[in-house]
Amino acid sequence: MTRRGIREGRDREGLDAEDLDVEEVLALVNDGKGPARPAGDPGPGPGAARAEGGGTRPAPGTPAPDPGHGASPAAGRHRATAWPEARTVAARAARFHAARRAPVSVTLGDALGLVLAAPLTALTDLPSFDTSAMDGFAVAGPGPWLVRDEGVLAGSAAPAPLADGEAARIATGARIPPDTTAVLRSEHGRTDAQGRLHPLRDLSHGQDIRPRGQECRSGDQLLPAGAVVTPAVLGLAAAAGYDTLAAVPRPRVEVLVLGDELLTEGRPHDGLIRDALGPMLPSWLRALGAEVTAVRRLGDDAEALHRAVTSSAADLIVTTGGTASGPVDHVHPVLRRVGAELLVDGVQVRPGHPMLLARVRDDQHLVGLPGNPLAAVSGLLTLAGPLLATLAARPAPEPYTLPLRDEAHGHPYDTRLVPVVLRGDHAVPLRYNGPAMLRGIAAADALAVVPPGGVRPGQETELLDLPWATAGVAACFT
C-alpha cells in the first residue's frame, strides 16, 4: 500500500492513541455539548465504529465525513466552530469593550509592551542644540588652528565662541561653540611642535556637527497612536522629553484552576497529578499582553466557581478544565446560571476541541480551556490570544508559512495544531504532540496549523509563532 493509502486508512480507522483525550470525548458524547454529527453520518449502527470525540466514524472503506457539517434540528446538538472562524469571533468579541477602555498614564519604566493611546509628539527639537557627532576638535575657519586650553565636555555650560584660526577639544554630544565651522575628528588631525593643529584630510563646512532639529522639530509626530512600546520607543520618548506615556491599559486576567486531582507541589501519587497549568498560564498570558491579577485554585466546586465568576472584576476570566459534560464539569452550568452568552462552544481543532468563549458581561469575557496541557495551549492561541490582542489594541501578527520537512498527520475534518521547530527554511514537526503532553511545546518555536487530511513533506503550512520564540524571553514577560 502507498504512504497515502496508509494515511487515509488510518484516518478512517481513527487517530493515533496520543490524540485521544478523555475530556474531548466527554465533550462530544453528551447531548447539547458536542458538535453536530457530520452530514451523512448514519449514527451508531452496524456500519459505524466509535471514534475520537465519542461520535461515530465511517466504517473502514467509507469516505471521511464532510468538514462543513451542521446539526439538524432533530439532532439537538450545536455545531462546533471552525478554527479560523473561532479566532475571528474571539478577536471581534471584545471590540465594544476595548473601545470604552480609558487610556492610562504610565511611567516609561512601566510602558514596555503597551500600545500608545495617543500619538508620540516631540516635546523638543532633537537634538535640542548643535552638538558634536564625534570626539575631536571644534574648529573655526581654515587651519592650522591654535588649540585652546579649555575643552568642551558633554553637559557643560554654553562654551565661548571660537575666533577664526582657533580650535577647542570637544567630546561627542557636547554643545558646539558659536562660530564653529566643523568638527575635526581626533584621528584626522595632528599637532606640531608649536602646538598648532593641522588637518590630515579635507574638512567640509559643518562636518560631524549634528545641527539642532536634525531628527525632528518640537511638535513633530514621531509615532502614531497604536504603536507598540518597544525598548527603542522608550528611548525615543525619553529623548523627546517624556516622563510618562498615554497607553492602552493591559487587559486584566484572572485564572481559575479547576480540578480536585491537582497537586501544587511534589511528585504525582495516589491518582493525583501535578498542576501544570497554574504555573504555565500566568507567564503565557503576560506574554500575550495581559496583567494577571490572580491565580485561584478552586477544585471541582460549582459554588466556588460561581462565586469566583460573579465576583471577578477582570476583563477576562480563564478557567482550566471542566469544559466538558462530566459530573464535575461545572463551567457550562455556571455560565448558564449567570446568564452568560456563549460565543464559541467547541472548536474544530485538535487538541483542544472542548474550549469555549463566553461573554459574561459587556465588559467581561470568559475563556474555558481544556484541562490537558497542550489542549489548553491550543485554547490560549485560538481564543485568548486574539481577544487579548483586541483589548490591548495590539496589531494582529502577520500570518506566514513555511514548508514542513516531514509529514504531519491530519484529523479527518478538524484542524490540528502541531508543535514545530524552525530549521533554516523549513519547519520540523515534533513527536510529543498529544493533548496531555508539554514536551513538544516546551521545545517548539511555533505551532503548525495542519488542515484536515494532513500535510505532505515540503508542503507550505501556516505557522503560529510562540510569543517568546522571536522576541526573547525577557522581552515578552513584562
CSV table of C-alpha atoms in Angstrom, one decimal:
chain,number,residue,atom,x,y,z
A,1,MET,CA,0.0,0.0,0.0
A,2,THR,CA,1.2,3.5,-0.7
A,3,ARG,CA,2.0,6.0,2.0
A,4,ARG,CA,-1.1,8.0,1.1
A,5,GLY,CA,-3.2,4.8,1.3
A,6,ILE,CA,-1.8,4.0,4.7
A,7,ARG,CA,-2.6,7.5,6.0
A,8,GLU,CA,-6.1,7.5,4.6
A,9,GLY,CA,-6.7,4.1,6.1
A,10,ARG,CA,-5.5,5.4,9.5
A,11,ASP,CA,-7.7,8.4,9.2
A,12,ARG,CA,-10.7,6.2,8.5
A,13,GLU,CA,-9.9,3.9,11.4
A,14,GLY,CA,-9.3,6.7,13.9
A,15,LEU,CA,-6.4,8.9,15.1
A,16,ASP,CA,-3.2,7.8,16.8
A,17,ALA,CA,-3.6,7.0,20.5
A,18,GLU,CA,-1.8,10.1,21.5
A,19,ASP,CA,-4.6,12.2,20.0
A,20,LEU,CA,-7.3,10.7,22.2
A,21,ASP,CA,-8.4,12.8,25.2
A,22,VAL,CA,-11.0,11.8,27.7
A,23,GLU,CA,-12.1,15.4,28.2
A,24,GLU,CA,-12.6,15.8,24.4
A,25,VAL,CA,-14.5,12.5,24.3
A,26,LEU,CA,-16.9,13.6,27.1
A,27,ALA,CA,-17.4,17.0,25.4
A,28,LEU,CA,-18.6,15.3,22.2
A,29,VAL,CA,-20.7,12.4,23.5
A,30,ASN,CA,-23.0,14.4,25.7
A,31,ASP,CA,-26.2,15.8,24.3
A,32,GLY,CA,-26.2,19.6,23.9
A,33,LYS,CA,-22.4,19.8,24.4
A,34,GLY,CA,-21.0,18.2,21.3
A,35,PRO,CA,-20.7,19.3,17.7
A,36,ALA,CA,-23.1,18.2,15.1
A,37,ARG,CA,-22.6,14.9,13.6
A,38,PRO,CA,-21.1,15.2,10.1
A,39,ALA,CA,-23.7,15.4,7.3
A,40,GLY,CA,-24.5,11.9,6.0
A,41,ASP,CA,-23.3,10.3,9.3
A,42,PRO,CA,-25.8,7.5,10.0
A,43,GLY,CA,-25.2,7.5,13.7
A,44,PRO,CA,-24.3,4.4,15.7
A,45,GLY,CA,-25.2,1.2,14.0
A,46,PRO,CA,-23.8,-1.9,12.3
A,47,GLY,CA,-21.8,0.1,9.7
A,48,ALA,CA,-20.1,2.5,12.1
A,49,ALA,CA,-17.5,2.4,14.8
A,50,ARG,CA,-16.7,4.7,17.8
A,51,ALA,CA,-14.2,7.4,17.0
A,52,GLU,CA,-12.4,10.2,18.9
A,53,GLY,CA,-15.0,12.6,20.3
A,54,GLY,CA,-17.5,9.9,21.1
A,55,GLY,CA,-19.4,10.3,17.9
A,56,THR,CA,-19.2,7.9,15.0
A,57,ARG,CA,-16.8,7.5,12.2
A,58,PRO,CA,-17.4,5.7,8.9
A,59,ALA,CA,-16.5,2.0,8.9
A,60,PRO,CA,-13.3,1.2,7.0
A,61,GLY,CA,-13.7,1.8,3.3
A,62,THR,CA,-16.2,4.7,3.6
A,63,PRO,CA,-15.3,8.3,2.8
A,64,ALA,CA,-14.4,10.6,5.7
A,65,PRO,CA,-17.1,13.0,6.8
A,66,ASP,CA,-17.7,16.3,5.2
A,67,PRO,CA,-15.9,19.0,7.3
A,68,GLY,CA,-18.7,21.5,6.7
A,69,HIS,CA,-21.3,19.6,8.7
A,70,GLY,CA,-24.0,21.2,10.7
A,71,ALA,CA,-26.6,20.0,13.2
A,72,SER,CA,-30.1,19.1,12.0
A,73,PRO,CA,-32.9,20.5,14.2
A,74,ALA,CA,-33.8,17.0,15.3
A,75,ALA,CA,-30.3,16.2,16.4
A,76,GLY,CA,-30.5,18.9,19.2
A,77,ARG,CA,-26.7,19.4,19.1
A,78,HIS,CA,-24.8,22.6,18.4
A,79,ARG,CA,-22.1,22.8,15.7
A,80,ALA,CA,-18.5,23.3,16.8
A,81,THR,CA,-16.9,26.4,15.3
A,82,ALA,CA,-14.3,26.1,12.6
A,83,TRP,CA,-10.8,27.0,13.9
A,84,PRO,CA,-10.3,30.1,11.7
A,85,GLU,CA,-13.8,31.3,12.5
A,86,ALA,CA,-13.3,30.8,16.2
A,87,ARG,CA,-10.2,33.1,16.1
A,88,THR,CA,-12.2,35.7,14.3
A,89,VAL,CA,-15.0,35.5,16.8
A,90,ALA,CA,-12.6,35.9,19.7
A,91,ALA,CA,-10.9,38.9,18.1
A,92,ARG,CA,-14.2,40.7,17.5
A,93,ALA,CA,-15.9,39.7,20.8
A,94,ALA,CA,-14.3,42.5,22.9
A,95,ARG,CA,-14.3,45.3,20.3
A,96,PHE,CA,-17.1,47.2,22.1
A,97,HIS,CA,-15.4,46.8,25.5
A,98,ALA,CA,-12.0,47.7,24.0
A,99,ALA,CA,-13.3,51.0,22.6
A,100,ARG,CA,-14.6,52.1,26.0
A,101,ARG,CA,-11.4,51.4,28.0
A,102,ALA,CA,-9.8,54.6,29.2
A,103,PRO,CA,-6.1,55.2,28.5
A,104,VAL,CA,-3.7,55.2,31.4
A,105,SER,CA,-0.7,57.3,32.1
A,106,VAL,CA,2.3,55.1,32.8
A,107,THR,CA,5.9,55.9,33.5
A,108,LEU,CA,8.5,54.9,30.9
A,109,GLY,CA,9.6,52.1,33.2
A,110,ASP,CA,6.2,50.5,33.2
A,111,ALA,CA,5.3,51.1,29.5
A,112,LEU,CA,7.2,48.3,27.7
A,113,GLY,CA,4.9,46.2,25.7
A,114,LEU,CA,1.9,48.5,25.9
A,115,VAL,CA,0.3,50.3,23.0
A,116,LEU,CA,0.3,54.1,22.6
A,117,ALA,CA,-3.1,55.6,23.1
A,118,ALA,CA,-2.1,58.9,21.6
A,119,PRO,CA,0.5,59.9,19.1
A,120,LEU,CA,4.0,60.5,20.3
A,121,THR,CA,4.8,64.1,19.5
A,122,ALA,CA,8.2,65.7,20.1
A,123,LEU,CA,8.3,68.0,23.1
A,124,THR,CA,11.6,69.5,21.9
A,125,ASP,CA,13.9,69.8,18.9
A,126,LEU,CA,16.1,66.7,18.5
A,127,PRO,CA,18.9,67.5,19.1
A,128,SER,CA,17.9,70.5,21.1
A,129,PHE,CA,21.2,72.3,20.3
A,130,ASP,CA,24.0,71.9,17.8
A,131,THR,CA,26.2,69.0,19.1
A,132,SER,CA,29.4,67.3,18.2
A,133,ALA,CA,28.9,63.9,16.5
A,134,MET,CA,32.5,62.8,17.3
A,135,ASP,CA,35.3,63.2,19.7
A,136,GLY,CA,37.8,65.7,18.2
A,137,PHE,CA,38.2,69.4,17.8
A,138,ALA,CA,35.7,72.2,17.2
A,139,VAL,CA,37.5,74.5,14.7
A,140,ALA,CA,36.8,77.9,13.2
A,141,GLY,CA,37.9,78.9,9.7
A,142,PRO,CA,40.8,77.2,7.8
A,143,GLY,CA,43.6,75.5,9.6
A,144,PRO,CA,46.1,75.3,11.1
A,145,TRP,CA,44.4,76.2,14.4
A,146,LEU,CA,45.6,77.3,17.8
A,147,VAL,CA,44.1,74.9,20.4
A,148,ARG,CA,42.5,76.5,23.5
A,149,ASP,CA,43.5,75.1,26.9
A,150,GLU,CA,39.9,74.6,27.9
A,151,GLY,CA,38.0,71.8,26.2
A,152,VAL,CA,34.2,71.3,25.8
A,153,LEU,CA,32.5,68.3,27.5
A,154,ALA,CA,29.0,66.9,27.1
A,155,GLY,CA,26.7,68.6,29.6
A,156,SER,CA,28.8,71.6,30.2
A,157,ALA,CA,27.5,75.2,30.1
A,158,ALA,CA,27.5,77.2,26.8
A,159,PRO,CA,31.1,77.5,25.6
A,160,ALA,CA,32.6,80.7,24.5
A,161,PRO,CA,32.6,81.5,20.7
A,162,LEU,CA,35.6,80.5,18.6
A,163,ALA,CA,37.7,83.0,16.7
A,164,ASP,CA,39.0,82.2,13.2
A,165,GLY,CA,42.1,80.1,13.5
A,166,GLU,CA,41.1,78.8,16.9
A,167,ALA,CA,40.1,75.2,18.0
A,168,ALA,CA,38.9,73.6,21.2
A,169,ARG,CA,38.9,69.9,22.1
A,170,ILE,CA,35.3,68.6,22.2
A,171,ALA,CA,33.5,65.4,23.3
A,172,THR,CA,30.8,63.5,21.5
A,173,GLY,CA,27.4,65.1,22.4
A,174,ALA,CA,28.9,68.3,23.7
A,175,ARG,CA,27.4,71.7,22.7
A,176,ILE,CA,29.1,73.3,19.7
A,177,PRO,CA,30.8,76.7,20.4
A,178,PRO,CA,29.3,79.6,18.5
A,179,ASP,CA,31.1,80.3,15.1
A,180,THR,CA,32.4,76.7,14.8
A,181,THR,CA,32.7,75.7,11.2
A,182,ALA,CA,33.3,72.0,11.6
A,183,VAL,CA,34.5,69.2,13.9
A,184,LEU,CA,37.8,67.6,13.1
A,185,ARG,CA,37.9,64.0,14.3
A,186,SER,CA,40.8,63.3,16.7
A,187,GLU,CA,42.3,60.7,14.3
A,188,HIS,CA,42.2,63.2,11.4
A,189,GLY,CA,44.4,65.9,13.0
A,190,ARG,CA,48.0,66.2,14.3
A,191,THR,CA,49.6,68.8,16.5
A,192,ASP,CA,53.0,70.3,15.6
A,193,ALA,CA,55.8,71.4,17.9
A,194,GLN,CA,54.3,74.8,18.3
A,195,GLY,CA,51.0,73.3,19.5
A,196,ARG,CA,49.1,74.1,16.3
A,197,LEU,CA,46.5,71.7,15.0
A,198,HIS,CA,46.8,70.6,11.3
A,199,PRO,CA,44.1,68.6,9.4
A,200,LEU,CA,45.2,65.3,7.8
A,201,ARG,CA,42.4,65.4,5.2
A,202,ASP,CA,40.0,67.8,3.7
A,203,LEU,CA,37.4,69.2,6.0
A,204,SER,CA,34.0,70.4,4.8
A,205,HIS,CA,31.8,73.0,6.4
A,206,GLY,CA,29.5,71.6,9.1
A,207,GLN,CA,31.3,68.2,9.1
A,208,ASP,CA,30.5,66.0,12.1
A,209,ILE,CA,28.1,68.6,13.6
A,210,ARG,CA,24.6,67.5,14.4
A,211,PRO,CA,22.5,70.6,13.8
A,212,ARG,CA,19.6,71.5,16.1
A,213,GLY,CA,16.4,69.8,14.9
A,214,GLN,CA,18.2,67.4,12.6
A,215,GLU,CA,16.0,64.5,13.7
A,216,CYS,CA,12.8,66.4,14.5
A,217,ARG,CA,11.3,69.7,15.4
A,218,SER,CA,9.2,70.3,18.5
A,219,GLY,CA,5.6,69.3,17.7
A,220,ASP,CA,6.5,66.7,15.0
A,221,GLN,CA,4.7,63.4,15.3
A,222,LEU,CA,7.3,60.7,16.0
A,223,LEU,CA,4.9,57.7,16.2
A,224,PRO,CA,1.2,57.3,15.7
A,225,ALA,CA,-1.3,56.0,18.3
A,226,GLY,CA,-1.4,52.3,18.2
A,227,ALA,CA,2.4,51.8,18.0
A,228,VAL,CA,3.7,49.1,20.4
A,229,VAL,CA,6.1,50.4,23.0
A,230,THR,CA,9.4,48.7,22.4
A,231,PRO,CA,12.7,49.4,24.1
A,232,ALA,CA,13.6,51.7,21.2
A,233,VAL,CA,10.3,53.6,21.6
A,234,LEU,CA,11.2,54.1,25.3
A,235,GLY,CA,14.5,55.6,24.2
A,236,LEU,CA,12.9,57.9,21.7
A,237,ALA,CA,10.2,59.0,24.1
A,238,ALA,CA,12.8,59.9,26.7
A,239,ALA,CA,15.0,61.8,24.2
A,240,ALA,CA,11.8,63.7,23.1
A,241,GLY,CA,11.2,64.9,26.6
A,242,TYR,CA,8.6,62.4,28.0
A,243,ASP,CA,8.4,61.1,31.6
A,244,THR,CA,5.1,59.3,31.1
A,245,LEU,CA,3.1,57.9,28.2
A,246,ALA,CA,-0.6,57.6,27.4
A,247,ALA,CA,-1.2,54.0,26.8
A,248,VAL,CA,-3.9,51.4,26.4
A,249,PRO,CA,-4.0,49.5,29.7
A,250,ARG,CA,-3.1,45.9,29.9
A,251,PRO,CA,-6.2,43.6,30.0
A,252,ARG,CA,-6.7,42.2,33.5
A,253,VAL,CA,-7.0,38.4,33.6
A,254,GLU,CA,-7.9,36.1,36.4
A,255,VAL,CA,-7.0,32.4,36.2
A,256,LEU,CA,-9.3,29.9,37.8
A,257,VAL,CA,-7.7,26.4,38.1
A,258,LEU,CA,-10.3,23.7,38.4
A,259,GLY,CA,-9.8,20.0,39.4
A,260,ASP,CA,-9.6,18.1,42.7
A,261,GLU,CA,-6.9,15.9,41.3
A,262,LEU,CA,-4.3,18.6,41.1
A,263,LEU,CA,-1.2,18.9,43.3
A,264,THR,CA,0.7,22.2,43.7
A,265,GLU,CA,4.0,20.5,44.8
A,266,GLY,CA,5.8,17.3,44.9
A,267,ARG,CA,5.5,14.2,42.6
A,268,PRO,CA,2.2,12.7,41.4
A,269,HIS,CA,0.9,10.0,43.7
A,270,ASP,CA,-2.3,8.1,44.6
A,271,GLY,CA,-4.1,9.2,41.4
A,272,LEU,CA,-3.2,12.9,41.9
A,273,ILE,CA,-1.2,14.8,39.3
A,274,ARG,CA,0.8,18.0,39.3
A,275,ASP,CA,-0.9,21.1,38.1
A,276,ALA,CA,1.0,22.2,35.0
A,277,LEU,CA,-1.4,25.0,34.0
A,278,GLY,CA,-1.3,27.0,37.2
A,279,PRO,CA,2.5,27.7,36.8
A,280,MET,CA,2.3,28.0,33.0
A,281,LEU,CA,-0.7,30.2,32.3
A,282,PRO,CA,0.3,33.4,34.1
A,283,SER,CA,3.6,33.9,32.2
A,284,TRP,CA,1.9,32.9,28.9
A,285,LEU,CA,-0.9,35.4,29.4
A,286,ARG,CA,1.6,38.1,30.3
A,287,ALA,CA,3.5,37.3,27.1
A,288,LEU,CA,0.1,37.9,25.3
A,289,GLY,CA,0.0,41.4,26.9
A,290,ALA,CA,-2.2,40.7,29.9
A,291,GLU,CA,-1.9,41.7,33.6
A,292,VAL,CA,-2.6,38.6,35.6
A,293,THR,CA,-4.4,39.8,38.7
A,294,ALA,CA,-4.9,36.4,40.5
A,295,VAL,CA,-4.5,32.7,40.1
A,296,ARG,CA,-7.0,30.8,42.2
A,297,ARG,CA,-7.3,27.1,42.7
A,298,LEU,CA,-11.0,26.1,43.2
A,299,GLY,CA,-11.0,22.3,42.8
A,300,ASP,CA,-14.2,20.8,41.5
A,301,ASP,CA,-16.6,23.1,43.4
A,302,ALA,CA,-19.5,24.5,41.4
A,303,GLU,CA,-20.4,27.1,44.1
A,304,ALA,CA,-16.8,28.3,44.4
A,305,LEU,CA,-16.7,28.7,40.7
A,306,HIS,CA,-19.9,30.6,40.7
A,307,ARG,CA,-18.7,32.9,43.4
A,308,ALA,CA,-15.4,33.5,41.6
A,309,VAL,CA,-17.0,34.3,38.3
A,310,THR,CA,-19.6,36.7,39.8
A,311,SER,CA,-17.1,38.5,42.0
A,312,SER,CA,-14.4,38.9,39.4
A,313,ALA,CA,-13.5,42.4,38.1
A,314,ALA,CA,-11.2,41.1,35.5
A,315,ASP,CA,-11.6,41.8,31.8
A,316,LEU,CA,-11.0,38.1,31.0
A,317,ILE,CA,-11.5,35.1,33.2
A,318,VAL,CA,-9.6,32.0,32.1
A,319,THR,CA,-10.7,28.6,33.5
A,320,THR,CA,-8.8,25.3,33.2
A,321,GLY,CA,-10.7,22.1,32.8
A,322,GLY,CA,-14.4,21.5,33.4
A,323,THR,CA,-15.5,22.5,29.9
A,324,ALA,CA,-16.9,19.0,29.0
A,325,SER,CA,-20.0,17.5,30.4
A,326,GLY,CA,-18.9,15.1,33.1
A,327,PRO,CA,-20.3,15.0,36.6
A,328,VAL,CA,-17.7,17.5,37.9
A,329,ASP,CA,-17.5,19.7,34.8
A,330,HIS,CA,-19.2,22.9,36.1
A,331,VAL,CA,-18.2,25.6,33.6
A,332,HIS,CA,-21.3,25.2,31.3
A,333,PRO,CA,-23.8,25.1,34.2
A,334,VAL,CA,-22.2,28.1,35.9
A,335,LEU,CA,-22.3,30.1,32.6
A,336,ARG,CA,-25.9,29.3,32.2
A,337,ARG,CA,-26.6,30.3,35.8
A,338,VAL,CA,-25.0,33.7,35.4
A,339,GLY,CA,-26.8,34.3,32.1
A,340,ALA,CA,-23.6,34.4,30.0
A,341,GLU,CA,-23.7,34.5,26.2
A,342,LEU,CA,-21.9,31.5,24.7
A,343,LEU,CA,-20.0,32.8,21.7
A,344,VAL,CA,-17.9,29.7,20.9
A,345,ASP,CA,-18.8,26.3,22.3
A,346,GLY,CA,-16.3,23.8,21.0
A,347,VAL,CA,-13.8,24.3,18.1
A,348,GLN,CA,-12.9,22.1,15.2
A,349,VAL,CA,-9.3,21.8,16.4
A,350,ARG,CA,-7.2,19.1,17.9
A,351,PRO,CA,-6.0,19.2,20.6
A,352,GLY,CA,-8.4,21.5,22.5
A,353,HIS,CA,-11.8,20.7,20.9
A,354,PRO,CA,-13.9,21.5,24.1
A,355,MET,CA,-12.6,25.0,24.5
A,356,LEU,CA,-15.2,27.8,24.9
A,357,LEU,CA,-15.6,31.6,24.8
A,358,ALA,CA,-18.5,33.3,26.7
A,359,ARG,CA,-19.5,36.9,27.2
A,360,VAL,CA,-20.3,37.2,31.0
A,361,ARG,CA,-20.9,40.9,30.9
A,362,ASP,CA,-20.5,43.6,28.3
A,363,ASP,CA,-17.1,44.3,29.8
A,364,GLN,CA,-16.1,40.8,30.7
A,365,HIS,CA,-15.4,37.5,28.9
A,366,LEU,CA,-14.5,34.0,29.9
A,367,VAL,CA,-12.3,31.6,28.0
A,368,GLY,CA,-12.7,28.0,29.2
A,369,LEU,CA,-9.6,25.9,28.4
A,370,PRO,CA,-9.5,22.1,28.4
A,371,GLY,CA,-7.6,20.6,31.3
A,372,ASN,CA,-5.0,18.8,29.3
A,373,PRO,CA,-1.9,21.0,28.9
A,374,LEU,CA,-1.3,21.1,25.1
A,375,ALA,CA,-5.1,21.3,24.6
A,376,ALA,CA,-5.0,24.4,27.0
A,377,VAL,CA,-2.2,25.9,24.9
A,378,SER,CA,-4.4,25.4,21.8
A,379,GLY,CA,-7.2,27.3,23.6
A,380,LEU,CA,-4.9,30.1,24.6
A,381,LEU,CA,-3.7,30.7,21.0
A,382,THR,CA,-7.2,30.1,19.5
A,383,LEU,CA,-9.4,32.2,21.8
A,384,ALA,CA,-7.5,34.0,24.5
A,385,GLY,CA,-4.7,35.4,22.2
A,386,PRO,CA,-7.0,37.2,19.7
A,387,LEU,CA,-9.3,38.5,22.4
A,388,LEU,CA,-6.4,39.9,24.4
A,389,ALA,CA,-4.9,41.5,21.3
A,390,THR,CA,-8.2,43.4,20.8
A,391,LEU,CA,-8.4,44.6,24.4
A,392,ALA,CA,-4.7,45.7,24.3
A,393,ALA,CA,-5.1,47.3,20.8
A,394,ARG,CA,-2.1,45.2,19.7
A,395,PRO,CA,-1.9,44.6,15.9
A,396,ALA,CA,-2.6,41.0,14.8
A,397,PRO,CA,0.6,39.2,13.8
A,398,GLU,CA,1.1,38.8,10.1
A,399,PRO,CA,0.5,35.2,9.1
A,400,TYR,CA,3.3,33.3,7.4
A,401,THR,CA,4.0,29.9,6.0
A,402,LEU,CA,7.0,27.5,5.8
A,403,PRO,CA,7.3,24.1,4.2
A,404,LEU,CA,7.2,21.2,6.6
A,405,ARG,CA,10.3,19.0,6.4
A,406,ASP,CA,8.3,15.9,7.5
A,407,GLU,CA,4.7,14.7,7.0
A,408,ALA,CA,2.2,15.9,9.6
A,409,HIS,CA,-0.8,13.6,10.0
A,410,GLY,CA,-4.2,15.4,9.9
A,411,HIS,CA,-7.6,14.8,11.5
A,412,PRO,CA,-10.3,13.8,9.1
A,413,TYR,CA,-12.2,17.1,9.4
A,414,ASP,CA,-10.6,19.2,12.1
A,415,THR,CA,-7.6,21.4,12.2
A,416,ARG,CA,-4.6,20.2,14.1
A,417,LEU,CA,-2.0,22.3,15.9
A,418,VAL,CA,1.4,20.6,15.9
A,419,PRO,CA,4.5,21.9,17.7
A,420,VAL,CA,7.4,22.5,15.4
A,421,VAL,CA,11.0,23.8,15.5
A,422,LEU,CA,12.3,26.1,12.8
A,423,ARG,CA,15.4,24.8,10.9
A,424,GLY,CA,16.6,27.1,8.1
A,425,ASP,CA,13.7,27.5,5.6
A,426,HIS,CA,11.7,24.5,7.0
A,427,ALA,CA,9.6,23.7,10.0
A,428,VAL,CA,10.1,20.3,11.6
A,429,PRO,CA,7.1,18.7,13.4
A,430,LEU,CA,7.9,17.4,16.9
A,431,ARG,CA,6.8,14.0,18.1
A,432,TYR,CA,5.3,14.8,21.5
A,433,ASN,CA,2.1,16.5,20.4
A,434,GLY,CA,-0.7,14.7,22.3
A,435,PRO,CA,-3.3,16.7,24.2
A,436,ALA,CA,-1.7,15.9,27.6
A,437,MET,CA,1.9,16.5,26.5
A,438,LEU,CA,4.1,19.5,27.1
A,439,ARG,CA,7.4,18.0,26.0
A,440,GLY,CA,6.9,19.1,22.4
A,441,ILE,CA,5.6,22.6,23.0
A,442,ALA,CA,8.4,23.2,25.5
A,443,ALA,CA,11.0,22.7,22.7
A,444,ALA,CA,8.9,24.3,20.0
A,445,ASP,CA,9.4,27.6,18.2
A,446,ALA,CA,5.9,27.7,16.7
A,447,LEU,CA,2.7,25.6,16.1
A,448,ALA,CA,2.0,24.4,12.6
A,449,VAL,CA,-1.7,24.7,11.5
A,450,VAL,CA,-2.3,21.4,9.9
A,451,PRO,CA,-5.5,21.3,7.8
A,452,PRO,CA,-7.9,18.3,7.7
A,453,GLY,CA,-6.2,15.4,5.9
A,454,GLY,CA,-2.6,16.4,6.9
A,455,VAL,CA,0.4,18.0,5.3
A,456,ARG,CA,2.9,16.3,2.9
A,457,PRO,CA,6.7,16.8,3.3
A,458,GLY,CA,7.6,20.1,1.6
A,459,GLN,CA,4.1,21.5,1.6
A,460,GLU,CA,3.7,25.1,2.8
A,461,THR,CA,1.9,25.4,6.1
A,462,GLU,CA,0.7,28.3,8.2
A,463,LEU,CA,2.7,28.8,11.4
A,464,LEU,CA,1.7,30.4,14.7
A,465,ASP,CA,4.7,31.9,16.5
A,466,LEU,CA,5.0,31.4,20.2
A,467,PRO,CA,5.3,34.9,21.9
A,468,TRP,CA,8.9,34.3,23.2
A,469,ALA,CA,10.3,32.5,20.1
A,470,THR,CA,11.1,35.7,18.2
A,471,ALA,CA,11.2,38.4,20.9
A,472,GLY,CA,13.3,36.6,23.5
A,473,VAL,CA,12.0,35.6,26.9
A,474,ALA,CA,13.0,38.7,28.8
A,475,ALA,CA,11.3,41.0,26.2
A,476,CYS,CA,7.9,39.4,26.4
A,477,PHE,CA,7.1,38.7,30.1
A,478,THR,CA,6.6,42.3,31.2
